[in-house]
């Protein structure tokens, strides 16, 4: 049985084909039309879509195949103790489910480095307790440019870790954002580890590879974690029926 999983984000569309819980193909699309064309030539039995930009009704108008739309009513393979479950982001659900498919019988912390950085925690008894949300890498860089009069808009140089002690305004901005996020993550991870023995941490999302230096025996970087989570949620709903 093949399953199509689709994650429509703010800037890109990520998709994958799974067969018997094995990742067979993975795609990244810069626009919806590219995804639409590819979906017409792929063979699959079931599909799930997570979207922050398209509504379920709009997707039904655009697509010629049936799909499960991930929302607050979708059955999930964990006990959700979030105080406002209707506001829990779809990517956060998928990330923590993806983490659980990889690591069983232990507390898990999924850190998704996207437009925002989200921290999502599930205890050893498969109870989702919540987490935290902070500004993402690009959001921090843009905020310092847009909310000040003189700071320039900069980006991190591809594959280059910024110098810790910045010696120019540009390098200071890069240092502040990069190490600010790094120390933030280390702080969250340390606090969770002190409270929950045996914690496993999975870092995912578009900016996750920038922070691969954080990986240790209990910290893992899995950029496509959300896709694995979507596949598990789809299988859970198919089997439930």
mmCIF file of C-alpha atoms in Angstrom:
data_model
loop_
_atom_site.group_PDB
_atom_site.id
_atom_site.type_symbol
_atom_site.label_atom_id
_atom_site.label_comp_id
_atom_site.label_asym_id
_atom_site.label_seq_id
_atom_site.Cartn_x
_atom_site.Cartn_y
_atom_site.Cartn_z
ATOM 1 C CA UNK A 1 0.000 0.000 0.000
ATOM 2 C CA UNK A 2 1.395 3.384 -1.034
ATOM 3 C CA UNK A 3 0.589 6.641 0.706
ATOM 4 C CA UNK A 4 1.083 10.231 -0.432
ATOM 5 C CA UNK A 5 1.842 12.744 2.312
ATOM 6 C CA UNK A 6 1.902 16.486 1.617
ATOM 7 C CA UNK A 7 3.021 19.367 3.821
ATOM 8 C CA UNK A 8 2.032 22.752 2.361
ATOM 9 C CA UNK A 9 3.987 25.373 4.271
ATOM 10 C CA UNK A 10 4.369 29.125 4.089
ATOM 11 C CA UNK A 11 7.075 29.057 1.415
ATOM 12 C CA UNK A 12 7.354 25.539 -0.014
ATOM 13 C CA UNK A 13 5.463 22.299 -0.498
ATOM 14 C CA UNK A 14 7.092 19.098 0.741
ATOM 15 C CA UNK A 15 5.711 15.711 -0.211
ATOM 16 C CA UNK A 16 6.644 12.048 -0.094
ATOM 17 C CA UNK A 17 5.483 8.610 -1.137
ATOM 18 C CA UNK A 18 5.591 5.911 1.555
ATOM 19 C CA UNK A 19 5.201 2.189 0.985
ATOM 20 C CA UNK A 20 4.645 -0.028 4.034
ATOM 21 C CA UNK A 21 5.986 2.780 6.223
ATOM 22 C CA UNK A 22 9.171 3.058 4.153
ATOM 23 C CA UNK A 23 10.021 6.406 2.543
ATOM 24 C CA UNK A 24 10.199 5.694 -1.201
ATOM 25 C CA UNK A 25 10.305 9.160 -2.784
ATOM 26 C CA UNK A 26 10.599 12.697 -1.492
ATOM 27 C CA UNK A 27 9.749 15.947 -3.301
ATOM 28 C CA UNK A 28 10.127 19.678 -2.702
ATOM 29 C CA UNK A 29 8.045 22.099 -4.781
ATOM 30 C CA UNK A 30 8.398 25.857 -4.971
ATOM 31 C CA UNK A 31 4.795 26.382 -6.145
ATOM 32 C CA UNK A 32 1.437 24.620 -6.106
ATOM 33 C CA UNK A 33 1.287 23.987 -9.867
ATOM 34 C CA UNK A 34 4.501 21.955 -9.748
ATOM 35 C CA UNK A 35 3.017 19.793 -7.006
ATOM 36 C CA UNK A 36 -0.224 19.471 -8.952
ATOM 37 C CA UNK A 37 1.550 18.133 -12.042
ATOM 38 C CA UNK A 38 3.628 15.652 -10.042
ATOM 39 C CA UNK A 39 0.581 14.365 -8.151
ATOM 40 C CA UNK A 40 -1.027 13.380 -11.456
ATOM 41 C CA UNK A 41 1.740 10.909 -12.329
ATOM 42 C CA UNK A 42 2.310 9.355 -8.907
ATOM 43 C CA UNK A 43 0.489 6.177 -7.883
ATOM 44 C CA UNK A 44 -0.855 5.918 -4.335
ATOM 45 C CA UNK A 45 -3.754 4.385 -2.401
ATOM 46 C CA UNK A 46 -4.295 7.009 0.278
ATOM 47 C CA UNK A 47 -3.252 10.625 0.822
ATOM 48 C CA UNK A 48 -2.998 13.154 3.629
ATOM 49 C CA UNK A 49 -2.466 16.902 3.354
ATOM 50 C CA UNK A 50 -1.303 19.330 6.004
ATOM 51 C CA UNK A 51 -1.656 22.963 4.951
ATOM 52 C CA UNK A 52 -1.200 26.372 6.538
ATOM 53 C CA UNK A 53 -2.131 28.262 3.356
ATOM 54 C CA UNK A 54 -4.978 26.331 1.657
ATOM 55 C CA UNK A 55 -8.317 25.371 3.192
ATOM 56 C CA UNK A 56 -9.734 21.885 2.800
ATOM 57 C CA UNK A 57 -12.525 23.162 0.545
ATOM 58 C CA UNK A 58 -10.078 24.973 -1.726
ATOM 59 C CA UNK A 59 -7.882 21.883 -2.040
ATOM 60 C CA UNK A 60 -10.909 19.777 -2.958
ATOM 61 C CA UNK A 61 -11.546 22.204 -5.818
ATOM 62 C CA UNK A 62 -7.954 22.006 -7.048
ATOM 63 C CA UNK A 63 -7.157 18.297 -6.644
ATOM 64 C CA UNK A 64 -8.678 15.312 -8.409
ATOM 65 C CA UNK A 65 -7.948 12.730 -5.695
ATOM 66 C CA UNK A 66 -9.397 12.064 -2.257
ATOM 67 C CA UNK A 67 -7.318 12.949 0.771
ATOM 68 C CA UNK A 68 -7.405 13.226 4.541
ATOM 69 C CA UNK A 69 -7.058 16.859 5.604
ATOM 70 C CA UNK A 70 -5.172 17.255 8.860
ATOM 71 C CA UNK A 71 -7.071 19.562 11.210
ATOM 72 C CA UNK A 72 -8.361 19.726 14.779
ATOM 73 C CA UNK A 73 -10.885 16.935 14.086
ATOM 74 C CA UNK A 74 -8.362 14.402 12.749
ATOM 75 C CA UNK A 75 -7.809 11.309 14.884
ATOM 76 C CA UNK A 76 -4.306 11.286 16.370
ATOM 77 C CA UNK A 77 -2.262 8.376 17.785
ATOM 78 C CA UNK A 78 -1.630 10.092 21.126
ATOM 79 C CA UNK A 79 -3.514 11.644 24.026
ATOM 80 C CA UNK A 80 -3.674 15.398 23.475
ATOM 81 C CA UNK A 81 -3.519 17.334 26.760
ATOM 82 C CA UNK A 82 -3.077 20.727 25.089
ATOM 83 C CA UNK A 83 -5.406 23.210 26.779
ATOM 84 C CA UNK A 84 -6.571 24.595 23.407
ATOM 85 C CA UNK A 85 -6.360 21.604 21.027
ATOM 86 C CA UNK A 86 -8.184 23.477 18.263
ATOM 87 C CA UNK A 87 -5.248 25.927 18.072
ATOM 88 C CA UNK A 88 -2.462 23.340 17.924
ATOM 89 C CA UNK A 89 -0.624 23.739 14.614
ATOM 90 C CA UNK A 90 -0.750 20.876 12.146
ATOM 91 C CA UNK A 91 3.041 20.789 11.727
ATOM 92 C CA UNK A 92 3.453 20.507 15.488
ATOM 93 C CA UNK A 93 1.165 17.482 15.574
ATOM 94 C CA UNK A 94 2.983 15.832 12.701
ATOM 95 C CA UNK A 95 6.440 16.541 14.134
ATOM 96 C CA UNK A 96 5.740 14.968 17.505
ATOM 97 C CA UNK A 97 4.066 11.942 15.883
ATOM 98 C CA UNK A 98 7.071 11.593 13.585
ATOM 99 C CA UNK A 99 9.363 11.641 16.596
ATOM 100 C CA UNK A 100 7.311 8.928 18.271
ATOM 101 C CA UNK A 101 7.491 6.674 15.195
ATOM 102 C CA UNK A 102 11.288 6.765 15.476
ATOM 103 C CA UNK A 103 11.723 6.581 19.254
ATOM 104 C CA UNK A 104 9.422 4.374 21.323
ATOM 105 C CA UNK A 105 8.965 4.127 25.085
ATOM 106 C CA UNK A 106 10.740 7.344 26.032
ATOM 107 C CA UNK A 107 9.913 11.031 26.446
ATOM 108 C CA UNK A 108 10.515 12.993 23.232
ATOM 109 C CA UNK A 109 11.074 16.621 22.323
ATOM 110 C CA UNK A 110 10.563 17.627 18.677
ATOM 111 C CA UNK A 111 12.167 20.939 17.683
ATOM 112 C CA UNK A 112 10.989 22.273 14.318
ATOM 113 C CA UNK A 113 13.082 25.113 12.882
ATOM 114 C CA UNK A 114 10.735 26.731 10.395
ATOM 115 C CA UNK A 115 9.231 30.209 10.128
ATOM 116 C CA UNK A 116 8.870 29.903 13.892
ATOM 117 C CA UNK A 117 10.776 27.516 16.132
ATOM 118 C CA UNK A 118 8.419 25.119 17.871
ATOM 119 C CA UNK A 119 9.186 22.846 20.804
ATOM 120 C CA UNK A 120 6.758 19.954 21.253
ATOM 121 C CA UNK A 121 6.931 17.438 24.078
ATOM 122 C CA UNK A 122 5.387 13.991 24.528
ATOM 123 C CA UNK A 123 5.935 11.947 27.675
ATOM 124 C CA UNK A 124 6.697 8.237 27.883
ATOM 125 C CA UNK A 125 2.950 7.458 28.109
ATOM 126 C CA UNK A 126 2.178 9.076 24.711
ATOM 127 C CA UNK A 127 0.638 12.143 26.302
ATOM 128 C CA UNK A 128 1.242 15.369 24.396
ATOM 129 C CA UNK A 129 1.775 18.122 26.957
ATOM 130 C CA UNK A 130 2.654 21.131 24.792
ATOM 131 C CA UNK A 131 5.903 23.066 24.482
ATOM 132 C CA UNK A 132 6.967 26.506 23.286
ATOM 133 C CA UNK A 133 7.035 28.782 20.218
ATOM 134 C CA UNK A 134 9.770 31.319 19.451
ATOM 135 C CA UNK A 135 10.760 33.379 16.371
ATOM 136 C CA UNK A 136 12.536 31.474 13.607
ATOM 137 C CA UNK A 137 15.898 32.308 12.053
ATOM 138 C CA UNK A 138 14.626 34.394 9.138
ATOM 139 C CA UNK A 139 12.013 36.060 11.334
ATOM 140 C CA UNK A 140 14.733 37.279 13.695
ATOM 141 C CA UNK A 141 16.880 38.617 10.866
ATOM 142 C CA UNK A 142 13.931 40.399 9.236
ATOM 143 C CA UNK A 143 12.637 41.822 12.524
ATOM 144 C CA UNK A 144 15.938 43.528 13.309
ATOM 145 C CA UNK A 145 15.937 45.103 9.847
ATOM 146 C CA UNK A 146 12.271 46.098 9.710
ATOM 147 C CA UNK A 147 11.863 47.285 13.301
ATOM 148 C CA UNK A 148 14.986 49.454 13.411
ATOM 149 C CA UNK A 149 16.140 52.432 11.371
ATOM 150 C CA UNK A 150 19.687 51.416 10.473
ATOM 151 C CA UNK A 151 20.263 47.673 10.824
ATOM 152 C CA UNK A 152 20.664 45.933 7.439
ATOM 153 C CA UNK A 153 18.876 42.800 6.283
ATOM 154 C CA UNK A 154 21.436 39.992 6.323
ATOM 155 C CA UNK A 155 21.383 36.243 5.862
ATOM 156 C CA UNK A 156 23.556 33.449 7.165
ATOM 157 C CA UNK A 157 26.254 32.442 4.713
ATOM 158 C CA UNK A 158 25.505 28.967 3.364
ATOM 159 C CA UNK A 159 27.525 26.300 5.157
ATOM 160 C CA UNK A 160 29.526 28.811 7.224
ATOM 161 C CA UNK A 161 29.110 28.997 10.997
ATOM 162 C CA UNK A 162 29.265 32.677 12.031
ATOM 163 C CA UNK A 163 32.167 33.850 14.167
ATOM 164 C CA UNK A 164 31.160 34.055 17.804
ATOM 165 C CA UNK A 165 32.572 37.540 18.405
ATOM 166 C CA UNK A 166 31.215 39.675 15.581
ATOM 167 C CA UNK A 167 33.592 42.389 14.365
ATOM 168 C CA UNK A 168 31.122 44.255 12.134
ATOM 169 C CA UNK A 169 27.419 45.031 12.266
ATOM 170 C CA UNK A 170 26.694 42.278 9.737
ATOM 171 C CA UNK A 171 28.746 39.665 11.588
ATOM 172 C CA UNK A 172 27.223 40.775 14.914
ATOM 173 C CA UNK A 173 23.725 40.228 13.511
ATOM 174 C CA UNK A 174 24.705 36.784 12.240
ATOM 175 C CA UNK A 175 26.322 35.873 15.546
ATOM 176 C CA UNK A 176 23.345 37.104 17.549
ATOM 177 C CA UNK A 177 20.805 35.132 15.560
ATOM 178 C CA UNK A 178 22.813 31.920 15.128
ATOM 179 C CA UNK A 179 24.133 31.621 18.676
ATOM 180 C CA UNK A 180 20.942 33.038 20.136
ATOM 181 C CA UNK A 181 19.007 30.136 18.612
ATOM 182 C CA UNK A 182 21.724 27.642 19.536
ATOM 183 C CA UNK A 183 21.815 28.709 23.191
ATOM 184 C CA UNK A 184 18.017 28.843 23.290
ATOM 185 C CA UNK A 185 17.774 25.254 22.075
ATOM 186 C CA UNK A 186 20.494 24.068 24.447
ATOM 187 C CA UNK A 187 18.667 25.720 27.334
ATOM 188 C CA UNK A 188 15.327 24.128 26.482
ATOM 189 C CA UNK A 189 16.940 20.722 25.931
ATOM 190 C CA UNK A 190 18.825 20.860 29.231
ATOM 191 C CA UNK A 191 15.701 21.818 31.184
ATOM 192 C CA UNK A 192 13.645 19.016 29.610
ATOM 193 C CA UNK A 193 16.451 16.517 30.261
ATOM 194 C CA UNK A 194 16.544 17.464 33.931
ATOM 195 C CA UNK A 195 12.795 16.960 34.259
ATOM 196 C CA UNK A 196 12.353 13.880 32.044
ATOM 197 C CA UNK A 197 14.885 11.052 32.249
ATOM 198 C CA UNK A 198 15.782 9.307 28.998
ATOM 199 C CA UNK A 199 14.633 12.184 26.781
ATOM 200 C CA UNK A 200 15.275 11.914 23.035
ATOM 201 C CA UNK A 201 15.464 15.146 21.015
ATOM 202 C CA UNK A 202 14.762 15.386 17.284
ATOM 203 C CA UNK A 203 15.506 18.577 15.352
ATOM 204 C CA UNK A 204 13.692 19.065 12.041
ATOM 205 C CA UNK A 205 12.556 21.776 9.644
ATOM 206 C CA UNK A 206 14.049 23.902 6.908
ATOM 207 C CA UNK A 207 16.833 25.397 9.046
ATOM 208 C CA UNK A 208 17.688 22.193 10.935
ATOM 209 C CA UNK A 209 20.854 21.382 8.974
ATOM 210 C CA UNK A 210 22.388 24.692 10.054
ATOM 211 C CA UNK A 211 22.412 23.382 13.623
ATOM 212 C CA UNK A 212 23.727 19.856 13.000
ATOM 213 C CA UNK A 213 26.618 20.627 15.363
ATOM 214 C CA UNK A 214 24.164 20.102 18.240
ATOM 215 C CA UNK A 215 23.777 16.388 17.471
ATOM 216 C CA UNK A 216 24.893 14.032 20.240
ATOM 217 C CA UNK A 217 23.902 10.571 21.430
ATOM 218 C CA UNK A 218 20.458 11.861 22.478
ATOM 219 C CA UNK A 219 19.951 14.638 19.886
ATOM 220 C CA UNK A 220 19.185 13.828 16.242
ATOM 221 C CA UNK A 221 18.635 15.939 13.118
ATOM 222 C CA UNK A 222 15.884 14.534 10.860
ATOM 223 C CA UNK A 223 14.803 17.288 8.410
ATOM 224 C CA UNK A 224 11.785 15.370 7.024
ATOM 225 C CA UNK A 225 10.364 14.374 10.412
ATOM 226 C CA UNK A 226 6.989 16.005 9.652
ATOM 227 C CA UNK A 227 6.529 13.796 6.579
ATOM 228 C CA UNK A 228 7.087 10.670 8.689
ATOM 229 C CA UNK A 229 4.546 11.973 11.173
ATOM 230 C CA UNK A 230 1.971 12.621 8.466
ATOM 231 C CA UNK A 231 2.427 9.076 7.184
ATOM 232 C CA UNK A 232 1.826 7.659 10.667
ATOM 233 C CA UNK A 233 -1.291 9.815 11.162
ATOM 234 C CA UNK A 234 -2.653 8.683 7.793
ATOM 235 C CA UNK A 235 -2.025 5.006 8.582
ATOM 236 C CA UNK A 236 -3.693 5.423 11.972
ATOM 237 C CA UNK A 237 -6.836 6.870 10.369
ATOM 238 C CA UNK A 238 -6.927 4.292 7.555
ATOM 239 C CA UNK A 239 -6.624 1.422 10.043
ATOM 240 C CA UNK A 240 -9.171 2.994 12.397
ATOM 241 C CA UNK A 241 -11.773 2.899 9.637
#
